[in-house]
Tab-separated table of C-alpha atoms and ligand atoms in Angstrom:
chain	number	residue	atom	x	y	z
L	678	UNK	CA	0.000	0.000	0.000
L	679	UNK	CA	2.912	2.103	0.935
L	680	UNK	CA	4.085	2.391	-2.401
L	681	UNK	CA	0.701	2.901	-4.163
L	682	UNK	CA	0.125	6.198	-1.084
L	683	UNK	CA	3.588	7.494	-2.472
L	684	UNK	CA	2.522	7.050	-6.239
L	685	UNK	CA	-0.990	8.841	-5.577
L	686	UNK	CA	1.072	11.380	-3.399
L	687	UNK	CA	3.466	11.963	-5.973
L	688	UNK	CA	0.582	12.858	-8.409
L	689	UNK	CA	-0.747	15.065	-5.959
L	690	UNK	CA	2.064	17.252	-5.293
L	691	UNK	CA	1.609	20.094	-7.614
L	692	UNK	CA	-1.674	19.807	-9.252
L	693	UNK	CA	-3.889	22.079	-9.746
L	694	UNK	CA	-7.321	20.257	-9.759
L	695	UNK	CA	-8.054	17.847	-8.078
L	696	UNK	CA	-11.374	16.928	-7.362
L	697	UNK	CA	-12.475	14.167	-4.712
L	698	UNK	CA	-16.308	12.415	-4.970
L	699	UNK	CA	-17.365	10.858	-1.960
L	700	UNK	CA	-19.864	8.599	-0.851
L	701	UNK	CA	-21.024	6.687	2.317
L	702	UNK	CA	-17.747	4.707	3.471
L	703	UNK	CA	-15.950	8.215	3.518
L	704	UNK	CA	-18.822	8.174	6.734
L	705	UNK	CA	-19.092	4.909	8.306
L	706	UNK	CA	-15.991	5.205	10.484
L	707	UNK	CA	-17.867	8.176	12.019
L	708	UNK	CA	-20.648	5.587	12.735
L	709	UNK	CA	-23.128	6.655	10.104
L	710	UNK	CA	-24.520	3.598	8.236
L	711	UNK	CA	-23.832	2.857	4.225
L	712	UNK	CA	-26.680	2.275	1.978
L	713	UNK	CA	-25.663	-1.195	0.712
L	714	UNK	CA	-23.387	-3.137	3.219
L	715	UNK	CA	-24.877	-5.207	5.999
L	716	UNK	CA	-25.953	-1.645	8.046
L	717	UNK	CA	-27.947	-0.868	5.231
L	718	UNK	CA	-31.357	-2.059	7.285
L	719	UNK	CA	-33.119	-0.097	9.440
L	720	UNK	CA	-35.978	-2.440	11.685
L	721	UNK	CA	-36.472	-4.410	8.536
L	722	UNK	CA	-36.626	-1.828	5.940
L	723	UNK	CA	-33.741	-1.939	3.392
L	724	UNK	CA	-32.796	1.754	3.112
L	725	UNK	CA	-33.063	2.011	-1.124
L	726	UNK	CA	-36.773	0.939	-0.548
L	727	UNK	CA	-37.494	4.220	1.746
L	728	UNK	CA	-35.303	6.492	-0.642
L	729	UNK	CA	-38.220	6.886	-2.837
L	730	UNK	CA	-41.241	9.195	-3.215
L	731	UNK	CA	-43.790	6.114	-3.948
L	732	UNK	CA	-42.622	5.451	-0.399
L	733	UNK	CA	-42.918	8.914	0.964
L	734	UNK	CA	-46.384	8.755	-0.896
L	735	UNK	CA	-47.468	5.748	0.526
L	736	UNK	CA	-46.417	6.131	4.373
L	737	UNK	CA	-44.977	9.630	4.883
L	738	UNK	CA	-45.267	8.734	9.174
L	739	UNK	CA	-42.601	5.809	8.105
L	740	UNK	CA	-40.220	7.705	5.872
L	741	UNK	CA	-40.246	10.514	8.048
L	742	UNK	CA	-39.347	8.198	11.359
L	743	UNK	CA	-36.148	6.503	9.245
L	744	UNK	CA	-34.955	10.163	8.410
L	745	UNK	CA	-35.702	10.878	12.438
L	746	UNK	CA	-33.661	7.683	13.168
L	747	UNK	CA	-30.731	8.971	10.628
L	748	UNK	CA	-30.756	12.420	12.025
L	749	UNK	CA	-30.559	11.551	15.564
L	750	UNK	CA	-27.761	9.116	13.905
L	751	UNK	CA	-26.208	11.550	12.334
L	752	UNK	CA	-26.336	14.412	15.209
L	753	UNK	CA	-24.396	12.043	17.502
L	754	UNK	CA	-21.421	11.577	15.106
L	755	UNK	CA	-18.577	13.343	14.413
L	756	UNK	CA	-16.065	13.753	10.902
L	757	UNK	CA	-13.721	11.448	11.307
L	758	UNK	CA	-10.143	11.632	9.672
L	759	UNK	CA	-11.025	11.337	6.124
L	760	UNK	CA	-13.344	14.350	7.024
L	761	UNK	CA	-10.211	16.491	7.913
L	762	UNK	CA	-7.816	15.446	5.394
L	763	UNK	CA	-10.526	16.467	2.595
L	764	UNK	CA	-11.289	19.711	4.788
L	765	UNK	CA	-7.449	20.869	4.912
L	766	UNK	CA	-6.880	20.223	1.206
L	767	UNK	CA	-9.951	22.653	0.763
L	768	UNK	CA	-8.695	25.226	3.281
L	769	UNK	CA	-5.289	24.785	1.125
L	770	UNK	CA	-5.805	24.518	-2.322
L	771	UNK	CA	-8.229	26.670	-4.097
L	772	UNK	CA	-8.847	24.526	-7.232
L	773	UNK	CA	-9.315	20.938	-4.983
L	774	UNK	CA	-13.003	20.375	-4.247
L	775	UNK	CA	-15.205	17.682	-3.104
L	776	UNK	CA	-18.216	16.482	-4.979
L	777	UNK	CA	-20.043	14.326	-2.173
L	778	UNK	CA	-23.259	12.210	-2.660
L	779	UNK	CA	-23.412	11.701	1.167
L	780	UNK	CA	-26.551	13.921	2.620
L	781	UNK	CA	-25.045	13.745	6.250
L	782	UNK	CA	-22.901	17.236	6.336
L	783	UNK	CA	-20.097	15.730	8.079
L	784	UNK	CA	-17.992	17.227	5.100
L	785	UNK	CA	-19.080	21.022	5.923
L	786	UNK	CA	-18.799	20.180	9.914
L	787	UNK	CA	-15.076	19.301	9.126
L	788	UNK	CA	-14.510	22.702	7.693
L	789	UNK	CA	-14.409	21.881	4.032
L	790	UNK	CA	-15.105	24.537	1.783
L	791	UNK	CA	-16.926	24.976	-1.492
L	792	UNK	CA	-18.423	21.136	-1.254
L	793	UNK	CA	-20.941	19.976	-4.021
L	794	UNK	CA	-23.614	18.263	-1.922
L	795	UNK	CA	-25.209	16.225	-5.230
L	796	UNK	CA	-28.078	14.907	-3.080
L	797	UNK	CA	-29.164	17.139	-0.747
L	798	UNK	CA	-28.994	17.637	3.166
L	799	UNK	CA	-30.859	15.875	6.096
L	800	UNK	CA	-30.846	18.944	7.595
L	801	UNK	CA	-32.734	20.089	4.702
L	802	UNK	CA	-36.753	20.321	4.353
L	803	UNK	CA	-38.739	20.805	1.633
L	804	UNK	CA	-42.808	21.163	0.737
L	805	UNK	CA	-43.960	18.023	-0.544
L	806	UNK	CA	-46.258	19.636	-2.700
L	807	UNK	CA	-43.777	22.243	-4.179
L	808	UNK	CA	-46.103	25.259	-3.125
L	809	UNK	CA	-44.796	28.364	-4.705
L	810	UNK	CA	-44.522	30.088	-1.595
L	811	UNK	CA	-41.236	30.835	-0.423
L	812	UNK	CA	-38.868	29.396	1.104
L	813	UNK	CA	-38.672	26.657	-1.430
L	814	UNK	CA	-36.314	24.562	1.108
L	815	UNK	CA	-35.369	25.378	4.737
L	816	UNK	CA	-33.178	24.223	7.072
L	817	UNK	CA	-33.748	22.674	10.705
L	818	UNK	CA	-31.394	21.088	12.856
L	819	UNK	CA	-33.692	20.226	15.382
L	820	UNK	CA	-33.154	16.525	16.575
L	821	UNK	CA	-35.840	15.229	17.317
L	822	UNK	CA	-38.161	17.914	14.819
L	823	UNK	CA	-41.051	18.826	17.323
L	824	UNK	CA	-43.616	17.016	14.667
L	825	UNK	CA	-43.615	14.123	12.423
L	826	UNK	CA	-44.162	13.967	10.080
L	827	UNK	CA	-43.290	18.200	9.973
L	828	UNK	CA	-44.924	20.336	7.760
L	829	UNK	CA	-44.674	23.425	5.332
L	830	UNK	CA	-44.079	26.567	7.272
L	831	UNK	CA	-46.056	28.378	4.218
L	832	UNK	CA	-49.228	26.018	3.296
L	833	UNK	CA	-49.743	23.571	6.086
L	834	UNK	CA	-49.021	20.696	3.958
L	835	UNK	CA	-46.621	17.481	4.197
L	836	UNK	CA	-42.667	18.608	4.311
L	837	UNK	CA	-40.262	16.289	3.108
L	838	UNK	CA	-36.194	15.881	3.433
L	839	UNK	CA	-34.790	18.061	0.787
L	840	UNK	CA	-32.766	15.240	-0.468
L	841	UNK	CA	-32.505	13.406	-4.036
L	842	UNK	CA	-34.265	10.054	-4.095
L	843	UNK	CA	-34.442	7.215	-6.357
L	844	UNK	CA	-35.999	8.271	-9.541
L	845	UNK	CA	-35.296	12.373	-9.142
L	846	UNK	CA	-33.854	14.353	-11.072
L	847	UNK	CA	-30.892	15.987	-9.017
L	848	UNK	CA	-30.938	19.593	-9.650
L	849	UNK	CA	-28.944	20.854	-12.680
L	850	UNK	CA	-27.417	23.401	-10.935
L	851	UNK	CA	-25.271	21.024	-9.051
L	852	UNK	CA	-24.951	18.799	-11.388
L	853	UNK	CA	-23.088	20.964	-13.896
L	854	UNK	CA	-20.924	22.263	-11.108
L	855	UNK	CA	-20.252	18.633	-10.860
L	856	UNK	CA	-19.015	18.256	-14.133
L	857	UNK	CA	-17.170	21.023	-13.768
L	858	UNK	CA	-15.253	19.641	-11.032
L	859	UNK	CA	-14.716	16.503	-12.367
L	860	UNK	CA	-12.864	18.444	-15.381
L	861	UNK	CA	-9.491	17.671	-13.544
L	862	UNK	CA	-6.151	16.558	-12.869
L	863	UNK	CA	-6.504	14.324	-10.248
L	864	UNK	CA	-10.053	12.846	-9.490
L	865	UNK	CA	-10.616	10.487	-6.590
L	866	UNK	CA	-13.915	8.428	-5.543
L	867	UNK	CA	-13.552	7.534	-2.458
L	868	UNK	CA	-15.980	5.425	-0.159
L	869	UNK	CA	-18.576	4.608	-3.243
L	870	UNK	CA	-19.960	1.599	-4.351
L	871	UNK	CA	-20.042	3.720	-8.109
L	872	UNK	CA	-23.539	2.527	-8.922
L	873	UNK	CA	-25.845	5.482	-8.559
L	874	UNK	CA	-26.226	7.649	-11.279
L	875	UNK	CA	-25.381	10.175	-12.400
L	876	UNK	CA	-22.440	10.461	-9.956
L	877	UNK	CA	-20.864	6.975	-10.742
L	878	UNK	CA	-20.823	9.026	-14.217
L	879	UNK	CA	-18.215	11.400	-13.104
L	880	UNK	CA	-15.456	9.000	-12.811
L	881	UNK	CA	-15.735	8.841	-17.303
L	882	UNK	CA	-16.135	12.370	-17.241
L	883	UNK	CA	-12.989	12.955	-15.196
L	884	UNK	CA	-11.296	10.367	-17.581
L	885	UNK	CA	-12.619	11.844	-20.166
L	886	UNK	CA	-10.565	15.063	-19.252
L	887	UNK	CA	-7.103	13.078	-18.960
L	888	UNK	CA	-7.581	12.906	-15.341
L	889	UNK	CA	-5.555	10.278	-13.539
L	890	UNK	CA	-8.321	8.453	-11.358
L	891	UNK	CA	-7.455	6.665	-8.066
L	892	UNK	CA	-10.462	4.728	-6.411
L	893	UNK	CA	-10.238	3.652	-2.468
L	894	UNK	CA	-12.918	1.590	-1.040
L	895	UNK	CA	-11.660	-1.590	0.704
L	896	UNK	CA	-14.323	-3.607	-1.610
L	897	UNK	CA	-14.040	-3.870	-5.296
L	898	UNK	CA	-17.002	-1.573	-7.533
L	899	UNK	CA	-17.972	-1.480	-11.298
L	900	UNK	CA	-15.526	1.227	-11.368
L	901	UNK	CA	-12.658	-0.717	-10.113
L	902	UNK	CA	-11.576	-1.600	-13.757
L	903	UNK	CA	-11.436	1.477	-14.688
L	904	UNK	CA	-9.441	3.646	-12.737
L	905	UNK	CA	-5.457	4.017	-12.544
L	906	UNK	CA	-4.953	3.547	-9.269
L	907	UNK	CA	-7.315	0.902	-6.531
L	908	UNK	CA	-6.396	1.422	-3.211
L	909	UNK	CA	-8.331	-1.466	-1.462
L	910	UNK	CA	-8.205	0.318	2.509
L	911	UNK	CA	-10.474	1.946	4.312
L	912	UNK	CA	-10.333	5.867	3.804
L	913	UNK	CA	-9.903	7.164	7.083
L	914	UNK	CA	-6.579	5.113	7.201
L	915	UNK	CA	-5.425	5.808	3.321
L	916	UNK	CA	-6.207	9.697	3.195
L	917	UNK	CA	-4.384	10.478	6.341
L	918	UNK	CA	-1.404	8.517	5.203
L	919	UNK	CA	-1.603	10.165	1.433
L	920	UNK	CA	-1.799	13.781	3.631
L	921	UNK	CA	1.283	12.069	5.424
L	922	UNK	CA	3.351	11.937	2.390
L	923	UNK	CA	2.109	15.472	0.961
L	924	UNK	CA	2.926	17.618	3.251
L	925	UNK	CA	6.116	15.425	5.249
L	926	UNK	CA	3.764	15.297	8.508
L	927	UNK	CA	4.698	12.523	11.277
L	928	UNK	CA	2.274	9.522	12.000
G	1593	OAD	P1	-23.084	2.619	-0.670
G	1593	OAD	O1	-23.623	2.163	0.629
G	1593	OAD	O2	-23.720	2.113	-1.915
G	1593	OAD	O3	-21.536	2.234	-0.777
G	1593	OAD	C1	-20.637	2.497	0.250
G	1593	OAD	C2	-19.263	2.096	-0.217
G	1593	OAD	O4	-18.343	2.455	0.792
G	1593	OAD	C3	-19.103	0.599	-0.464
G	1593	OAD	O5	-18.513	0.399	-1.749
G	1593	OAD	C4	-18.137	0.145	0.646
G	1593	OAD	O6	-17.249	-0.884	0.217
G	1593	OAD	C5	-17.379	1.432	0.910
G	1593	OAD	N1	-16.813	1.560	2.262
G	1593	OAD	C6	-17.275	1.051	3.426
G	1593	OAD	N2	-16.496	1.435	4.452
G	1593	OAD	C7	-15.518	2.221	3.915
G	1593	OAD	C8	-14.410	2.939	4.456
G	1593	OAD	N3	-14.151	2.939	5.769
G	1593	OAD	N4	-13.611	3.628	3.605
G	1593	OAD	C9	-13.887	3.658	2.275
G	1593	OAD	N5	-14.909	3.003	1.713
G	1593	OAD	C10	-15.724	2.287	2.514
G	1593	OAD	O7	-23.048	4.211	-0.641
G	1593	OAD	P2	-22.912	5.260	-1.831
G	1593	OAD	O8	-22.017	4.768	-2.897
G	1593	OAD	O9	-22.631	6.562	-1.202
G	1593	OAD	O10	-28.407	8.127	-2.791
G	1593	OAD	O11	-24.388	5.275	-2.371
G	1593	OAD	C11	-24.689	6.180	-3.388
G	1593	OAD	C12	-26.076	6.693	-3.203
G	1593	OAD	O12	-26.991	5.606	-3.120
G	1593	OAD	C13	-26.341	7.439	-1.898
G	1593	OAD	O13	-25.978	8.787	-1.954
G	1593	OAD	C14	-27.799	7.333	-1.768
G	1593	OAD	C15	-27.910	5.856	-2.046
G	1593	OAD	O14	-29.101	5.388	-2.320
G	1593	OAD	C16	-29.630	8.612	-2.624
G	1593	OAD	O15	-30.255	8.487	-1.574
G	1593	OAD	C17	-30.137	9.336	-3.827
């Protein structure tokens, strides 16, 4: 591994843009739960079946009480060291960003700046029934939210999580600041199982730039095959070491 960390290091040093996507396993060694590995259940719900608006539509009460659940989750974790490494090469570098996929914030609470949240926030609410009365999303931090499910602070209606689900459109907005991003030097995924679209997309896009693409996720993913360099570690023990080797730190 040591010598891959030097290689990906060694890229590193210098570049201009470099652009990192992340996804849930940046996360779990804060103690939030992925989407697809054996923590993917909640009571016996698997968490792509509640991701959905025919689920909001058919039991808001239940969707609402799994995004209580992840909040409360959520509220009692912390960034972990993946968080900070991505966070300092923010703070340092103005052209490295962070595309993330993961709705849980722990990216912003580690100080990283400029992030490209391409699904949403929990923290996030929205009106169900899109009234045109602004705000057209809010935020509220509350843990637990004094009603659930809550509702629309301007018509009275059904709020939901201001977050993409299955079968959205994610808004184009963020999406083309995504591809912008991924228009880089160096482009990592880190911590995603690279099957949700579009964002399992930007690893082609990157490539399509001449970007030199480094994967780490301890389990192989479609995009394995692809990329120039697989680290097969956990992040919060690869990034730290890469950040190691940058910047000459001790362990
Ligand atoms: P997944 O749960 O699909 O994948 C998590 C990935 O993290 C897996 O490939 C794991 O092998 C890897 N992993 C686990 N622990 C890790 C660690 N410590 N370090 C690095 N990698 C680790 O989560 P995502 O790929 O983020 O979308 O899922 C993508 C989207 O699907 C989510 O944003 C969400 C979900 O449904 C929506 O809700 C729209």
């Amino acid at each position: 591994m040591q010598e891959m960390i030097r290689a990906v290091a060694g890229r590193l040093r210098g570049a201009a843009r470099v652009t990192v996507l992340t996804g849930a396993g940046v996360s779990a060694a804060s103690g939030v739960p992925t989407f697809r590995g054996s923590n993917g259940l909640w009571r016996t719900f698997r968490a792509i079946d509640l991701a959905t608006p025919e689920a909001f539509m058919r039991d808001p009460r239940l969707v609402w009480e799994w995004y209580g659940w992840r909040r409360e989750c959520v509220s009692s974790c912390a960034p972990n060291a993946a968080h900070a490494v991505l966070a300092g090469w923010t703070l340092q570098h103005d052209g490295w960003r962070i595309i993330t996929q993961n709705v849980d914030d722990l990216h912003q609470r580690a100080g990283s700046r400029g992030v490209i949240p391409l699904h949403g926030s929990l923290w996030e609410l929205a009106c169900w029934n899109e009234c045109a009365a602004p705000p057209a999303t809010w935020r509220d931090e509350r843990v637990p939210l004094p009603e659930s499910p809550p509702r629309c602070p301007s018509c009275g209606g059904l709020a939901r999580p201001a977050v993409v689900w299955f079968g959205e459109a994610l808004a184009p907005a963020v999406v083309a600041q995504a591809i912008d991003a991924a228009a880089c030097d160096i482009f990592l995924t880190v911590g995603t199982s690279s099957v949700v679209y579009p964002a399992a997309r930007l690893v082609d896009t990157a490539r399509a730039h001449g970007a030199f693409v480094v994967e780490i996720n301890p389990e192989a993913t479609p995009a394995s095959a692809t990329v120039d360099v697989s680290i097969r570690v956990a992040a919060e023990r690869v990034l730290p070491a890469i950040d190691r080797e940058l910047y000459g730190r001790p362990c």
